[in-house]
Coordinates of C-alpha atoms in Angstrom, one line a residue:
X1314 CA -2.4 52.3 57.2
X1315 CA -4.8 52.1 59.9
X1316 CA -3.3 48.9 61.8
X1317 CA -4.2 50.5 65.4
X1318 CA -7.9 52.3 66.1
X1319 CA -7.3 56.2 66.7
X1320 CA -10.3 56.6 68.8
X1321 CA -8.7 59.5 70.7
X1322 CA -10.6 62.1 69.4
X1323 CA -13.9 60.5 70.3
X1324 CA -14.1 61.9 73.3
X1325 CA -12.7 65.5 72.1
X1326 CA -15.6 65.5 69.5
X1327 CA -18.7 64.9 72.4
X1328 CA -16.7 67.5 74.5
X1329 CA -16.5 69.5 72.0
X1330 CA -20.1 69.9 71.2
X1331 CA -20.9 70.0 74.7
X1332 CA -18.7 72.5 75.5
X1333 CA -19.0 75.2 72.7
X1334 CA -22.6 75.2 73.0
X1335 CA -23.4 74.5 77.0
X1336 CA -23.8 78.6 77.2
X1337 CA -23.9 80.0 73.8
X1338 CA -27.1 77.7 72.4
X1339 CA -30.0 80.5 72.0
X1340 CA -27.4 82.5 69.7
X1341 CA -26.0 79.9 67.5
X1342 CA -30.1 79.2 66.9
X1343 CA -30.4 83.0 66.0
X1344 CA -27.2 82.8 63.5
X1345 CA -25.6 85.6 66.2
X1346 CA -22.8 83.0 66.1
X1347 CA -21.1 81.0 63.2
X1348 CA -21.6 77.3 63.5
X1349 CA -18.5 75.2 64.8
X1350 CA -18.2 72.1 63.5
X1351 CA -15.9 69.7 64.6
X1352 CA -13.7 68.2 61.7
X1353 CA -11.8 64.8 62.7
X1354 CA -9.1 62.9 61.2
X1355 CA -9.5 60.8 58.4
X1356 CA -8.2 58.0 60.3
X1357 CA -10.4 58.8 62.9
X1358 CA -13.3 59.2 60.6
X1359 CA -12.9 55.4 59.3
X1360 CA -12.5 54.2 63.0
X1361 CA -15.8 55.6 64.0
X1362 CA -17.8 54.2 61.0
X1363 CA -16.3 51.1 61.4
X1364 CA -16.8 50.5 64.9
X1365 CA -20.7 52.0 65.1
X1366 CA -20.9 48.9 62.0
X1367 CA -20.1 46.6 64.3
X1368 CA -21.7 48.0 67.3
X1369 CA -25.2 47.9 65.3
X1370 CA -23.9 44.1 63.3
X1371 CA -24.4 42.9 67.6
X1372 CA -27.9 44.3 67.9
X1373 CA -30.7 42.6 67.2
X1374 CA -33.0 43.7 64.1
X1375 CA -36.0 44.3 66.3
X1376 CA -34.4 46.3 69.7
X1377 CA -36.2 45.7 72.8
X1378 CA -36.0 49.2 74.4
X1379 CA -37.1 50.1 78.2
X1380 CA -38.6 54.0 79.0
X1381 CA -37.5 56.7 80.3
X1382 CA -36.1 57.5 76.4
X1383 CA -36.6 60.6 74.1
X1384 CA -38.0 59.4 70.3
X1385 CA -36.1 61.6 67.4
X1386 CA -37.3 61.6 63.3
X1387 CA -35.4 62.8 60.8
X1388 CA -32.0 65.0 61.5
X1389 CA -31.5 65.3 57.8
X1390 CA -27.9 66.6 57.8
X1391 CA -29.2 69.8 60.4
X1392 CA -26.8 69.9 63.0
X1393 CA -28.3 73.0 64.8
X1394 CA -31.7 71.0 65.4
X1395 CA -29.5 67.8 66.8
X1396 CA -27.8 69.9 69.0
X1397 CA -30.8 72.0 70.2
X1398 CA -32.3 68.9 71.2
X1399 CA -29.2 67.3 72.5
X1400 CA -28.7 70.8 75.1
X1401 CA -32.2 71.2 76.0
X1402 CA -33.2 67.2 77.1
X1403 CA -29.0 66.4 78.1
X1404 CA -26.5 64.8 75.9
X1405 CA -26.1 60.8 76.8
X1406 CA -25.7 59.0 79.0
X1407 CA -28.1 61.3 80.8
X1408 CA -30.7 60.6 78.4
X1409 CA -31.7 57.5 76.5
X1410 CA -32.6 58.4 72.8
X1411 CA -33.9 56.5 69.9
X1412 CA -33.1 58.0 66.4
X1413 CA -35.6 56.8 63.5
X1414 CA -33.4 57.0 60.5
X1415 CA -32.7 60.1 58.0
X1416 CA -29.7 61.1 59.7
X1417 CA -28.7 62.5 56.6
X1418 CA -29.3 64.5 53.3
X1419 CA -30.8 67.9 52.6
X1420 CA -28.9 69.3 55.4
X1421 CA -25.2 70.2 54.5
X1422 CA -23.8 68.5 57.7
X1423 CA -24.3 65.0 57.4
X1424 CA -21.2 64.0 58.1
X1425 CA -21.0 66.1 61.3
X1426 CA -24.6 64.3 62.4
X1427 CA -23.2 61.0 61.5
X1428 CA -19.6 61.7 63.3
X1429 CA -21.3 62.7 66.4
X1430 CA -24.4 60.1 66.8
X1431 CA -22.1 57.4 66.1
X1432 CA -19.5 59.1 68.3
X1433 CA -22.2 59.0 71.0
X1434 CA -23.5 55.3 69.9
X1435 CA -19.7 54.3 70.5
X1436 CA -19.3 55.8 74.2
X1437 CA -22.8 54.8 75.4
X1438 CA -24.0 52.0 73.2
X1439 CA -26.9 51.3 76.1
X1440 CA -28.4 54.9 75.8
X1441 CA -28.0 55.5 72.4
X1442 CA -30.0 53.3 69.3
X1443 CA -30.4 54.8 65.8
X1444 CA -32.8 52.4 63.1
X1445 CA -32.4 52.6 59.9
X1446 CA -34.4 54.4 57.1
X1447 CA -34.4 54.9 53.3
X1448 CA -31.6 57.9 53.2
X1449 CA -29.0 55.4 55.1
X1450 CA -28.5 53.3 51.7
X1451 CA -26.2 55.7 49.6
X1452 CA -25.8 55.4 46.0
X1453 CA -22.7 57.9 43.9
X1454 CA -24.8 57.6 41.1
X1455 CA -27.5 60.4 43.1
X1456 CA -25.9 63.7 43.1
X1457 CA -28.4 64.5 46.3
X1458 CA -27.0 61.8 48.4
X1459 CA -24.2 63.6 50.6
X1460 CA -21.7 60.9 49.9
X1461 CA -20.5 62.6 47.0
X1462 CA -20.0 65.9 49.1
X1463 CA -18.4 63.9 51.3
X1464 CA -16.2 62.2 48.9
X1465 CA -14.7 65.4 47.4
X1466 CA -14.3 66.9 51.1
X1467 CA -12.3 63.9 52.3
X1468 CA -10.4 63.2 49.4
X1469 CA -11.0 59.7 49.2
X1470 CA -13.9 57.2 47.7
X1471 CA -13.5 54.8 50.7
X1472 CA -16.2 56.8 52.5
X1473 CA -18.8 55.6 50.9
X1474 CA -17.9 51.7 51.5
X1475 CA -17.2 52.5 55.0
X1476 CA -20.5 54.9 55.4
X1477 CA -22.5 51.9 53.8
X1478 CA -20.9 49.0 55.7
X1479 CA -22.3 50.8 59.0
X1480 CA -25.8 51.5 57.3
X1481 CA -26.1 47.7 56.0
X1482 CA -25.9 46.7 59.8
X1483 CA -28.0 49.4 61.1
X1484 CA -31.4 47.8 62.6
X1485 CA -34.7 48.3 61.2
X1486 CA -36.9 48.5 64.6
X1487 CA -37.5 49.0 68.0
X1488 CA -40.2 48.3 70.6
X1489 CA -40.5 50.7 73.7
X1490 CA -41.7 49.0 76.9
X1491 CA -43.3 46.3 75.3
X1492 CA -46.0 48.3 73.4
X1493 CA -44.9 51.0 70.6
X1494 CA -42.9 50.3 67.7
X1495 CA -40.5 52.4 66.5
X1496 CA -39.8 52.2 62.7
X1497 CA -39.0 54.9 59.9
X1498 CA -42.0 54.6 57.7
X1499 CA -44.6 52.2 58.4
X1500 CA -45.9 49.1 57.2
X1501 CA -47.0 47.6 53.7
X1502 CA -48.9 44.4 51.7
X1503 CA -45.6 42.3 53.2
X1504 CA -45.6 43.1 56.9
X1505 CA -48.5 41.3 58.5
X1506 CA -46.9 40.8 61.5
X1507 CA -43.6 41.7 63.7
X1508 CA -41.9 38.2 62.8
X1509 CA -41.2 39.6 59.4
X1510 CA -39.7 42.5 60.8
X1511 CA -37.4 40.6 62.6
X1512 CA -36.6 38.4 59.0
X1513 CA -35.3 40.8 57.3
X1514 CA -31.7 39.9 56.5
X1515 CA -28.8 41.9 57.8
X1516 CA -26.2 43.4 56.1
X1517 CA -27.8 44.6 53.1
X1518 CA -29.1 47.4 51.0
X1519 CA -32.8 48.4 51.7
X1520 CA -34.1 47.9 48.1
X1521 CA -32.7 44.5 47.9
X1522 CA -35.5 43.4 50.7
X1523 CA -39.0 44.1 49.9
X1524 CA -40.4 44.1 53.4
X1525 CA -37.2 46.4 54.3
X1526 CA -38.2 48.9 51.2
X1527 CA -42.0 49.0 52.3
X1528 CA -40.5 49.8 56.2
X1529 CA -38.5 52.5 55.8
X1530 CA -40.5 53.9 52.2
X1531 CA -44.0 53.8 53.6
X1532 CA -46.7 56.3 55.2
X1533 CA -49.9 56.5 56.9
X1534 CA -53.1 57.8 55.2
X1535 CA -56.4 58.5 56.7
X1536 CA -58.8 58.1 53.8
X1537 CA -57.9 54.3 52.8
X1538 CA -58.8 51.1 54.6
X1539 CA -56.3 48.7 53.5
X1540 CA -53.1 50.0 51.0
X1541 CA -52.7 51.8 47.8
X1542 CA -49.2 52.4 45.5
X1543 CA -47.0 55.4 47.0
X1544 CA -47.1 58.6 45.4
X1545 CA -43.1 58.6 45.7
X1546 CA -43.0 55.4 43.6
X1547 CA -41.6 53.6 46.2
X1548 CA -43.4 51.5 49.5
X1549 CA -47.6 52.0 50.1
X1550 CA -49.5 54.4 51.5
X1551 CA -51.3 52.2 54.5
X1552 CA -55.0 52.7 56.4
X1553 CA -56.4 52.0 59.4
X1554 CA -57.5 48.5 58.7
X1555 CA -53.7 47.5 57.7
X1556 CA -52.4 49.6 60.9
X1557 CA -55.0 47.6 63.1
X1558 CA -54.0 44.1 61.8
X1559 CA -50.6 44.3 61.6
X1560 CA -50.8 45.8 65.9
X1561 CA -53.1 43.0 66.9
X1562 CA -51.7 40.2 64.8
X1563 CA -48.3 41.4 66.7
X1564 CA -49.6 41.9 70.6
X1565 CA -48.4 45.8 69.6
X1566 CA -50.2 49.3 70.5
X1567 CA -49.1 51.9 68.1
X1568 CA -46.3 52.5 65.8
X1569 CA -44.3 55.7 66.0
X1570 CA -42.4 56.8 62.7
X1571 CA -40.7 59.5 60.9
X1572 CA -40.3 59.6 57.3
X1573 CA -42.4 62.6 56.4
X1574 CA -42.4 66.4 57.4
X1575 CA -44.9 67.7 59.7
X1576 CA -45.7 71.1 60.3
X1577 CA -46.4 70.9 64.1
X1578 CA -43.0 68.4 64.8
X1579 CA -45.4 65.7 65.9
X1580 CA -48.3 64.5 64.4
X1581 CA -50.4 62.1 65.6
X1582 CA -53.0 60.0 62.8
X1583 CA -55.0 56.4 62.4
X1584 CA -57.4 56.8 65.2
X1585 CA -53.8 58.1 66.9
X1586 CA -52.6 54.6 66.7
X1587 CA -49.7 56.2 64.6
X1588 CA -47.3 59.1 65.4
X1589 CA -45.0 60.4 63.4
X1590 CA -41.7 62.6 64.7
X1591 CA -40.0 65.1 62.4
X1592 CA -37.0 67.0 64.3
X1593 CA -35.6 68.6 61.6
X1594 CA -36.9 71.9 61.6
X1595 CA -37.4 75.0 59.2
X1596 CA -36.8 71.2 56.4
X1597 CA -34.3 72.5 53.2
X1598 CA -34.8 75.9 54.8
X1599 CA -37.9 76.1 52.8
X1600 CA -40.7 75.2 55.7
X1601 CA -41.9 76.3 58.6
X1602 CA -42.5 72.8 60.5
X1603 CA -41.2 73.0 64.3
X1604 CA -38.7 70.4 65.4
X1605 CA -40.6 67.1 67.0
X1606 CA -39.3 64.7 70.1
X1607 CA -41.5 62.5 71.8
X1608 CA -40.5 61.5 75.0
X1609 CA -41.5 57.9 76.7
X1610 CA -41.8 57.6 80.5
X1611 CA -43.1 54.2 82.3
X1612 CA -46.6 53.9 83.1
X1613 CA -47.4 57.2 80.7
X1614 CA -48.3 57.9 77.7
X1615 CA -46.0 59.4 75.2
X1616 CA -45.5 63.2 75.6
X1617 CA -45.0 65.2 72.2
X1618 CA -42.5 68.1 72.3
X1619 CA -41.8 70.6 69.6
X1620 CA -39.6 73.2 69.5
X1621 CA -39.3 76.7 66.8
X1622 CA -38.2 76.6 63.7
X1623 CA -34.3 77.5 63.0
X1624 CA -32.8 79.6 60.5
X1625 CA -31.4 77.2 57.6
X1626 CA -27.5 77.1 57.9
X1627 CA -25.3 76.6 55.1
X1628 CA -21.9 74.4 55.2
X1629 CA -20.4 77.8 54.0
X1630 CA -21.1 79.6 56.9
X1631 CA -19.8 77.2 59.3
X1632 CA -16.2 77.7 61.0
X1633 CA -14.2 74.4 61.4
X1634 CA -12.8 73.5 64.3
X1635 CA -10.1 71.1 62.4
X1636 CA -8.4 67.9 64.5
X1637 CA -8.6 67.9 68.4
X1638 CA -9.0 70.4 70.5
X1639 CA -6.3 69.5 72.6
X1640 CA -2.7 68.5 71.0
X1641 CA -3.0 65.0 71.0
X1642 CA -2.7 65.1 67.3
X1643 CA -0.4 63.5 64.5
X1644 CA -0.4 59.5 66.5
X1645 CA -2.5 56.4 66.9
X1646 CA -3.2 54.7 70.3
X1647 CA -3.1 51.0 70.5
X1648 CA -6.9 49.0 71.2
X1649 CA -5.4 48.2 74.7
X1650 CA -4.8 51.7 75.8
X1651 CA -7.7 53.1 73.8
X1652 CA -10.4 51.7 75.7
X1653 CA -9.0 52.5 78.6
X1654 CA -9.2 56.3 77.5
X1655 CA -12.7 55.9 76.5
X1656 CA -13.4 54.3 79.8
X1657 CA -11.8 57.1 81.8
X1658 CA -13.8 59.6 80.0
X1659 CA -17.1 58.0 80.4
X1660 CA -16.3 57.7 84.6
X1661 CA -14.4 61.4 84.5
X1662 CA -16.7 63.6 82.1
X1663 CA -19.1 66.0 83.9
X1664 CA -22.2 66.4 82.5
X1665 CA -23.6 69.6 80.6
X1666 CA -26.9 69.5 82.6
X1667 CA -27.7 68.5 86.2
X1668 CA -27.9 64.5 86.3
X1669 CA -31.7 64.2 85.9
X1670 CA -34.1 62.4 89.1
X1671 CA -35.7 59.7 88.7
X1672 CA -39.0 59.1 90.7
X1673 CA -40.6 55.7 92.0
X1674 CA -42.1 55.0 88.5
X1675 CA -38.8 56.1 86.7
X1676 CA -40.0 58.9 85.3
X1677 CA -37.7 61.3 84.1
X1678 CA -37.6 65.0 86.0
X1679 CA -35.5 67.7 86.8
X1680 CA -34.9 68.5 83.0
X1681 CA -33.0 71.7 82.4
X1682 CA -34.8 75.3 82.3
X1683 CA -36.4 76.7 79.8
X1684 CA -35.2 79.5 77.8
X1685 CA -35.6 80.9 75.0
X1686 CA -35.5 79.4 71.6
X1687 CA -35.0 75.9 73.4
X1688 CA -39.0 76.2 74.9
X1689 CA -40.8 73.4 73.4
X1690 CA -44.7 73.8 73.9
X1691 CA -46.2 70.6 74.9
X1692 CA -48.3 68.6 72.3
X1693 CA -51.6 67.2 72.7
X1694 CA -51.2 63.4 74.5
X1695 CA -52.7 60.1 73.1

């Protein structure tokens, strides 16, 4: 059934995204506008899970990332956030961005998260890494996982083999310029040091791993020295002393982490040897956190941005945008011929925002003007 890759509408869903929002932004974040949401083919669908799997099955389990890049927590399923963040910083390849995990639940578009990230993974797999954390392991037997929304929507219990095959390869970690470690959660009793990081066994399901659980299940806590048990059942709670170790036994500066919900978007803790990013805003529509980034330049230290909270959005009051936008609907196109289309539209498409300077040091400027909803105030540094 799906003998040749349809990977035709991958472009058509970046443009899309780009395009719809480039000018309307500010009032989709006031709900002045319905959400559009781009709906591909089922085909398609399978294409793009299976070849982000084996875009992140190629990567190493630690990545070795080089600044200027832009650090994102947990999406959880809120597509208005992503794309806030995506049209105030520029979409890739004009950015470099670093997801940590929780790309999904909570939030009713999951899907649509997934289906773009990866999307964006597949064009610009150089600009775009996304680790893995404890919500990309999804089980039918939880009613809150989204799989079994997404099941009923497409018609088909396949998606959850293909959605886990690409989680099981996802990577775990990633160091930026040498010094700060991105993970999801943080570390426990079986991560001394970065080597066992790098052990953990790909493909797999977190829980099967302990040192994998205690990554992606695991948060800071001021008031211990070493560990205690998790209040969520699951991973440790981990101190300054265990933060210190595991840095120095692994020539390591900081850790930077998402995992948990904080009010201000980015919350620095552990003598501010630990960050942690949350850029899922207004979380379950029941908080009033801000949307965090942190942004990595060379020679700097990291910059914390966080932007307003967003009215919650239901699935329901979303308008679909079904298939392509353009009629190229209804056939496949052979590998060959595929990647030369993805090819011509990574040369030929013109970018949302002006192409962003870089000085002497490689900083990034020239970043788009502030407006609006999309002004993030700047955070305290390190």
């Amino acid at each position: 059934m799906f003998k040749d890759l349809p990977v035709d509408e991958i472009p058509d869903i970046i443009r899309f995204y780009q395009n719809e929002y480039e000018d309307k932004m500010d009032a989709y974040c006031r709900k002045e506008l319905k959400l559009k949401i781009f709906v591909p083919r089922i085909d398609t669908l399978r294409s793009i899970l299976k070849q982000a799997a084996n875009l992140f099955k190629l990567e190493k389990t630690v990545l070795e990332i080089q600044s200027p890049c832009i650090v994102l927590g947990d999406i959880h399923g809120q597509l208005i956030d992503l794309l806030r963040i995506f049209h105030f910083n520029g979409f890739p390849p004009l950015r470099k961005y670093i997801f940590l995990g929780d790309l999904v639940d909570r939030g009713d578009f999951s899907m649509e998260v997934l289906v773009l990230i990866f999307s964006l993974k597949i064009m610009y797999p150089n600009q775009v890494y996304v680790l893995r954390g404890n919500h990309e392991w999804q089980d039918t037997q939880f009613k809150e996982c989204f799989i079994n929304s997404a099941i009923e929507e497409w018609r088909t219990p396949d998606i959850a083999k293909w959605v886990n095959n690409a989680f099981n390869q996802m990577p775990y970690a990633a160091i930026i310029d040498k010094y700060a470690l991105c993970i999801h959660g943080g570390v426990g009793p079986s991560i001394q040091k970065l080597d066992d990081i790098q052990n953990i066994k790909r493909p797999g399901p977190i829980m099967d791993d302990e040192v994998a659980t205690e990554l992606t299940w695991s948060d800071p806590f001021d008031n211990i020295p070493l560990y205690m048990s998790s209040p969520r059942g699951v991973g440790y709670l981990f101190g300054q002393n265990a933060l210190n170790s595991f840095l120095r036994n692994s020539g390591l500066e900081l850790i930077v982490r998402g995992h948990e919900c904080v009010n201000e978007g980015v919350r620095y803790s552990l003598n501010k040897l630990c960050i942690t990013v949350f850029s899922a805003s207004n979380y379950c529509g029941q908080n009033t956190n801000k949307s965090g980034i942190l942004v990595f330049n060379p020679g700097t230290k990291p910059e914390g941005l966080a932007f307003d909270p967003l009215p919650w959005v239901t699935k329901a009051e979303a308008v679909n945008q079904t298939s392509s936008p353009i009629e190229k609907r209804g056939y496949y196109i052979k590998p060959s011929s595929s990647e030369k289309l993805l090819s011509n539209f990574r040369n030929q498409m013109v970018p949302q925002v002006s192409k962003p300077k870089l000085n002497k040091s490689g900083t990034i400027t020239g970043l788009p003007p502030i407006t609006g909803l999309n002004s993030p105030p700047k955070l305290p540094s390190l």
